[in-house]
Amino acid sequence: MNVDILKPLIKAYDAAPQQYHATAYWQSYEKRLMDQVASIDVNQLRSGRYPILTPFGFHDTCYHIHPTWPWYKQVFVKFIRKYLGRDEWVLPYQLTIHDLRELAYHHCELVGRQRNAKPVQEFDTTDVGSPTDYFRIGHSRYTVRMLSYYLRYCFVESHVRFRGDEVIVELGSGSGFQVEVLKKLYPGLTILCFDLPVQLFLCESYLEQVLGREGIVSAAETLHWKDLSGIQPGKVHFLGNWMHPMLRELPHDLFWNAASFGEMEPEIVRNYLGDVQDQASWIYLLQARMGKEVRGKHAVHQPTTFADYDRMLSRQTLQEEQDAWQAHRRLSESGGYFEAIWRRSDLLADQEFAAKP
């Protein structure tokens, strides 16, 4: 993997204000990621070969191993994956992996109809990165994890009602799976991905293969931008998280953050949301309802809860909030997750005024 772009990215990141550096939760990962990234094969990003990538989404596997698990749990999962992972009856009620995949698919099919979203049949994921959980239903191919990202889209679609030419900002793009789902459903979307250097580099490496070089604007190109006037409509742009304040001058349709705000301290979250809440028409969050852990190797100093997000978004109005689900189960780690969407209050007022006779 060509890591030449990482050196200038890390240099710019090191020079950025402290509030844009990795918080306590991520500091334990940061050095190990930087040490290992040069040896990572981009063709194996989704195969489960690199457990260190699990925390930010690259684990398209049936039996994935989280690097924070105790050794005995990791050994047990490896045993199950090797000897029982061939569609055997390994779950209650004689359920097989094939059964779970079909349940996940039909769950998405029903939610898509309920939310008036584009049908799940219109989405097809590639085998870039060698996902081990990869299956075909009808004419399309999926992974259970990708289906989970489709569900998030359905929730947002029921409010935003995409035209297909929106400008979307995602902070903490991680694996880029959400971007893949959105771009395959709406190829004309303009998307800005903000993240820490190594995560941004891996996300770009993956999406370049999925969308083609012509479909992206590399972090190597955006690194020296002083503003966002160089945005190219219909493309996916990669920007360092320290460039986030540029968004104060960019009206955009939707701001998106899934799971990463919970890994930050409240004052850091407030800083990021302050950059966008005057400019974003909609804000979508999926986070731990009561905040992340405050003890252990991977923990925050102070959790950020749902009530905190709602207070911080003082110029936005909450439209809907519900428990978050993956395609096959409730998303329940850390005391449960929510997904919610807010709309800018002045847009609501304009809408109500226009509706009056």
CSV table of N, CA, C and O in Angstrom, one decimal, residues 258-310:
chain,number,residue,atom,x,y,z
A,258,ALA,N,-21.9,8.9,12.7
A,258,ALA,CA,-22.3,7.6,13.3
A,258,ALA,C,-21.3,7.0,14.2
A,258,ALA,O,-20.2,6.7,13.7
A,259,ALA,N,-21.5,7.0,15.4
A,259,ALA,CA,-20.7,6.3,16.5
A,259,ALA,C,-19.5,7.0,16.9
A,259,ALA,O,-19.1,6.8,18.1
A,260,SER,N,-18.9,7.8,16.1
A,260,SER,CA,-17.6,8.4,16.5
A,260,SER,C,-17.7,9.5,17.5
A,260,SER,O,-16.8,9.8,18.4
A,261,PHE,N,-18.8,10.3,17.6
A,261,PHE,CA,-19.0,11.3,18.6
A,261,PHE,C,-18.9,10.8,20.0
A,261,PHE,O,-18.4,11.4,20.9
A,262,GLY,N,-19.5,9.6,20.2
A,262,GLY,CA,-19.5,8.9,21.5
A,262,GLY,C,-18.1,8.7,22.0
A,262,GLY,O,-17.9,8.5,23.2
A,263,GLU,N,-17.1,8.6,21.1
A,263,GLU,CA,-15.7,8.3,21.5
A,263,GLU,C,-15.0,9.6,21.8
A,263,GLU,O,-13.7,9.6,22.0
A,264,MET,N,-15.7,10.8,21.8
A,264,MET,CA,-15.0,12.1,22.1
A,264,MET,C,-15.6,12.6,23.4
A,264,MET,O,-16.7,12.2,23.9
A,265,GLU,N,-14.9,13.6,23.9
A,265,GLU,CA,-15.4,14.3,25.1
A,265,GLU,C,-16.4,15.3,24.7
A,265,GLU,O,-16.4,15.8,23.6
A,266,PRO,N,-17.4,15.7,25.6
A,266,PRO,CA,-18.5,16.6,25.2
A,266,PRO,C,-18.0,17.9,24.6
A,266,PRO,O,-18.6,18.4,23.7
A,267,GLU,N,-16.9,18.5,25.1
A,267,GLU,CA,-16.5,19.8,24.6
A,267,GLU,C,-16.0,19.7,23.2
A,267,GLU,O,-16.1,20.6,22.4
A,268,ILE,N,-15.4,18.5,22.8
A,268,ILE,CA,-14.9,18.3,21.5
A,268,ILE,C,-16.1,18.1,20.5
A,268,ILE,O,-16.2,18.7,19.4
A,269,VAL,N,-17.1,17.4,21.0
A,269,VAL,CA,-18.4,17.2,20.2
A,269,VAL,C,-19.0,18.6,19.9
A,269,VAL,O,-19.4,18.9,18.8
A,270,ARG,N,-19.1,19.4,21.0
A,270,ARG,CA,-19.7,20.7,20.9
A,270,ARG,C,-19.0,21.6,19.8
A,270,ARG,O,-19.6,22.3,19.1
A,271,ASN,N,-17.7,21.4,19.8
A,271,ASN,CA,-16.9,22.2,18.9
A,271,ASN,C,-17.2,21.8,17.4
A,271,ASN,O,-17.4,22.6,16.6
A,272,TYR,N,-17.3,20.5,17.2
A,272,TYR,CA,-17.6,20.0,15.8
A,272,TYR,C,-19.0,20.4,15.4
A,272,TYR,O,-19.2,20.9,14.3
A,273,LEU,N,-20.0,20.2,16.3
A,273,LEU,CA,-21.4,20.6,16.0
A,273,LEU,C,-21.5,22.1,15.8
A,273,LEU,O,-22.3,22.5,15.0
A,274,GLY,N,-20.7,22.9,16.5
A,274,GLY,CA,-20.7,24.3,16.3
A,274,GLY,C,-20.3,24.8,14.9
A,274,GLY,O,-20.8,25.8,14.4
A,275,ASP,N,-19.5,23.9,14.3
A,275,ASP,CA,-19.1,24.2,12.9
A,275,ASP,C,-20.2,24.1,11.9
A,275,ASP,O,-20.1,24.7,10.8
A,276,VAL,N,-21.2,23.2,12.2
A,276,VAL,CA,-22.1,22.9,11.1
A,276,VAL,C,-23.6,23.2,11.4
A,276,VAL,O,-24.4,23.3,10.5
A,277,GLN,N,-24.0,23.5,12.6
A,277,GLN,CA,-25.4,23.5,12.9
A,277,GLN,C,-26.1,24.8,12.3
A,277,GLN,O,-27.3,24.8,12.1
A,278,ASP,N,-25.3,25.8,11.9
A,278,ASP,CA,-25.9,26.9,11.2
A,278,ASP,C,-25.9,26.7,9.7
A,278,ASP,O,-26.6,27.4,9.0
A,279,GLN,N,-25.2,25.7,9.2
A,279,GLN,CA,-25.0,25.5,7.8
A,279,GLN,C,-25.7,24.3,7.3
A,279,GLN,O,-26.1,24.2,6.1
A,280,ALA,N,-25.9,23.3,8.2
A,280,ALA,CA,-26.5,22.0,7.8
A,280,ALA,C,-28.0,22.1,7.8
A,280,ALA,O,-28.6,22.5,8.9
A,281,SER,N,-28.7,21.7,6.8
A,281,SER,CA,-30.2,21.7,6.8
A,281,SER,C,-30.7,20.6,7.7
A,281,SER,O,-31.7,20.7,8.4
A,282,TRP,N,-30.0,19.5,7.7
A,282,TRP,CA,-30.3,18.3,8.5
A,282,TRP,C,-29.1,17.8,9.2
A,282,TRP,O,-27.9,17.9,8.6
A,283,ILE,N,-29.2,17.2,10.4
A,283,ILE,CA,-28.1,16.6,11.1
A,283,ILE,C,-28.6,15.2,11.6
A,283,ILE,O,-29.6,15.1,12.3
A,284,TYR,N,-27.8,14.2,11.1
A,284,TYR,CA,-28.1,12.8,11.5
A,284,TYR,C,-27.0,12.3,12.5
A,284,TYR,O,-25.8,12.4,12.1
A,285,LEU,N,-27.4,11.7,13.6
A,285,LEU,CA,-26.5,11.1,14.5
A,285,LEU,C,-27.0,9.7,14.9
A,285,LEU,O,-28.1,9.5,15.1
A,286,LEU,N,-26.0,8.8,15.0
A,286,LEU,CA,-26.2,7.5,15.6
A,286,LEU,C,-25.1,7.3,16.7
A,286,LEU,O,-23.9,7.3,16.3
A,287,GLN,N,-25.5,7.3,17.9
A,287,GLN,CA,-24.6,7.3,19.0
A,287,GLN,C,-25.0,6.4,20.2
A,287,GLN,O,-26.2,6.1,20.3
A,288,ALA,N,-24.1,6.2,21.1
A,288,ALA,CA,-24.4,5.5,22.4
A,288,ALA,C,-25.4,6.4,23.2
A,288,ALA,O,-25.0,7.5,23.5
A,289,ARG,N,-26.5,5.9,23.5
A,289,ARG,CA,-27.5,6.7,24.2
A,289,ARG,C,-27.0,7.3,25.5
A,289,ARG,O,-27.3,8.5,25.8
A,290,MET,N,-26.3,6.5,26.3
A,290,MET,CA,-25.8,7.0,27.6
A,290,MET,C,-24.3,7.3,27.5
A,290,MET,O,-23.7,7.5,28.6
A,291,GLY,N,-23.7,7.3,26.3
A,291,GLY,CA,-22.3,7.6,26.2
A,291,GLY,C,-21.5,6.4,26.3
A,291,GLY,O,-21.9,5.3,26.7
A,292,LYS,N,-20.2,6.5,25.9
A,292,LYS,CA,-19.3,5.4,25.9
A,292,LYS,C,-18.7,5.1,27.3
A,292,LYS,O,-18.9,5.9,28.3
A,293,GLU,N,-18.0,4.0,27.5
A,293,GLU,CA,-17.4,3.6,28.7
A,293,GLU,C,-16.5,4.7,29.3
A,293,GLU,O,-15.8,5.4,28.6
A,294,VAL,N,-16.4,4.8,30.6
A,294,VAL,CA,-15.5,5.7,31.3
A,294,VAL,C,-14.4,5.0,32.0
A,294,VAL,O,-13.6,5.6,32.7
A,295,ARG,N,-14.4,3.7,31.9
A,295,ARG,CA,-13.3,2.9,32.5
A,295,ARG,C,-12.8,1.9,31.5
A,295,ARG,O,-13.4,1.5,30.5
A,296,GLY,N,-11.5,1.5,31.8
A,296,GLY,CA,-10.9,0.5,30.9
A,296,GLY,C,-9.9,1.2,29.9
A,296,GLY,O,-9.7,2.4,29.9
A,297,LYS,N,-9.3,0.4,29.1
A,297,LYS,CA,-8.2,0.9,28.2
A,297,LYS,C,-8.8,1.8,27.2
A,297,LYS,O,-8.2,2.8,26.8
A,298,HIS,N,-10.0,1.5,26.7
A,298,HIS,CA,-10.6,2.3,25.7
A,298,HIS,C,-11.8,2.9,26.3
A,298,HIS,O,-12.9,2.3,26.4
A,299,ALA,N,-11.7,4.2,26.7
A,299,ALA,CA,-12.7,4.9,27.5
A,299,ALA,C,-12.7,6.4,27.3
A,299,ALA,O,-11.7,6.9,26.7
A,300,VAL,N,-13.7,7.0,27.6
A,300,VAL,CA,-13.7,8.5,27.6
A,300,VAL,C,-13.7,9.0,29.0
A,300,VAL,O,-14.0,8.3,29.9
A,301,HIS,N,-13.2,10.3,29.1
A,301,HIS,CA,-13.2,10.9,30.4
A,301,HIS,C,-14.6,11.3,30.9
A,301,HIS,O,-14.9,11.2,32.1
A,302,GLN,N,-15.4,11.7,30.0
A,302,GLN,CA,-16.8,12.0,30.3
A,302,GLN,C,-17.7,11.6,29.2
A,302,GLN,O,-17.5,12.0,28.0
A,303,PRO,N,-18.7,10.9,29.4
A,303,PRO,CA,-19.6,10.4,28.3
A,303,PRO,C,-20.5,11.5,27.8
A,303,PRO,O,-20.8,12.5,28.5
A,304,THR,N,-20.8,11.4,26.5
A,304,THR,CA,-21.8,12.3,25.9
A,304,THR,C,-23.0,11.6,25.6
A,304,THR,O,-23.1,10.5,24.9
A,305,THR,N,-24.1,12.1,26.2
A,305,THR,CA,-25.4,11.3,26.1
A,305,THR,C,-26.4,12.0,25.1
A,305,THR,O,-26.1,13.0,24.6
A,306,PHE,N,-27.5,11.3,24.9
A,306,PHE,CA,-28.5,11.8,24.0
A,306,PHE,C,-28.9,13.2,24.4
A,306,PHE,O,-29.1,14.1,23.6
A,307,ALA,N,-29.1,13.4,25.7
A,307,ALA,CA,-29.6,14.7,26.2
A,307,ALA,C,-28.5,15.8,25.8
A,307,ALA,O,-28.9,17.0,25.5
A,308,ASP,N,-27.2,15.4,25.9
A,308,ASP,CA,-26.2,16.4,25.6
A,308,ASP,C,-26.3,16.8,24.1
A,308,ASP,O,-26.2,18.0,23.8
A,309,TYR,N,-26.5,15.9,23.2
A,309,TYR,CA,-26.6,16.2,21.8
A,309,TYR,C,-27.8,17.1,21.5
A,309,TYR,O,-27.6,18.1,20.8
A,310,ASP,N,-28.9,16.8,22.2
A,310,ASP,CA,-30.1,17.7,21.9
A,310,ASP,C,-29.9,19.1,22.4
A,310,ASP,O,-30.3,20.0,21.8
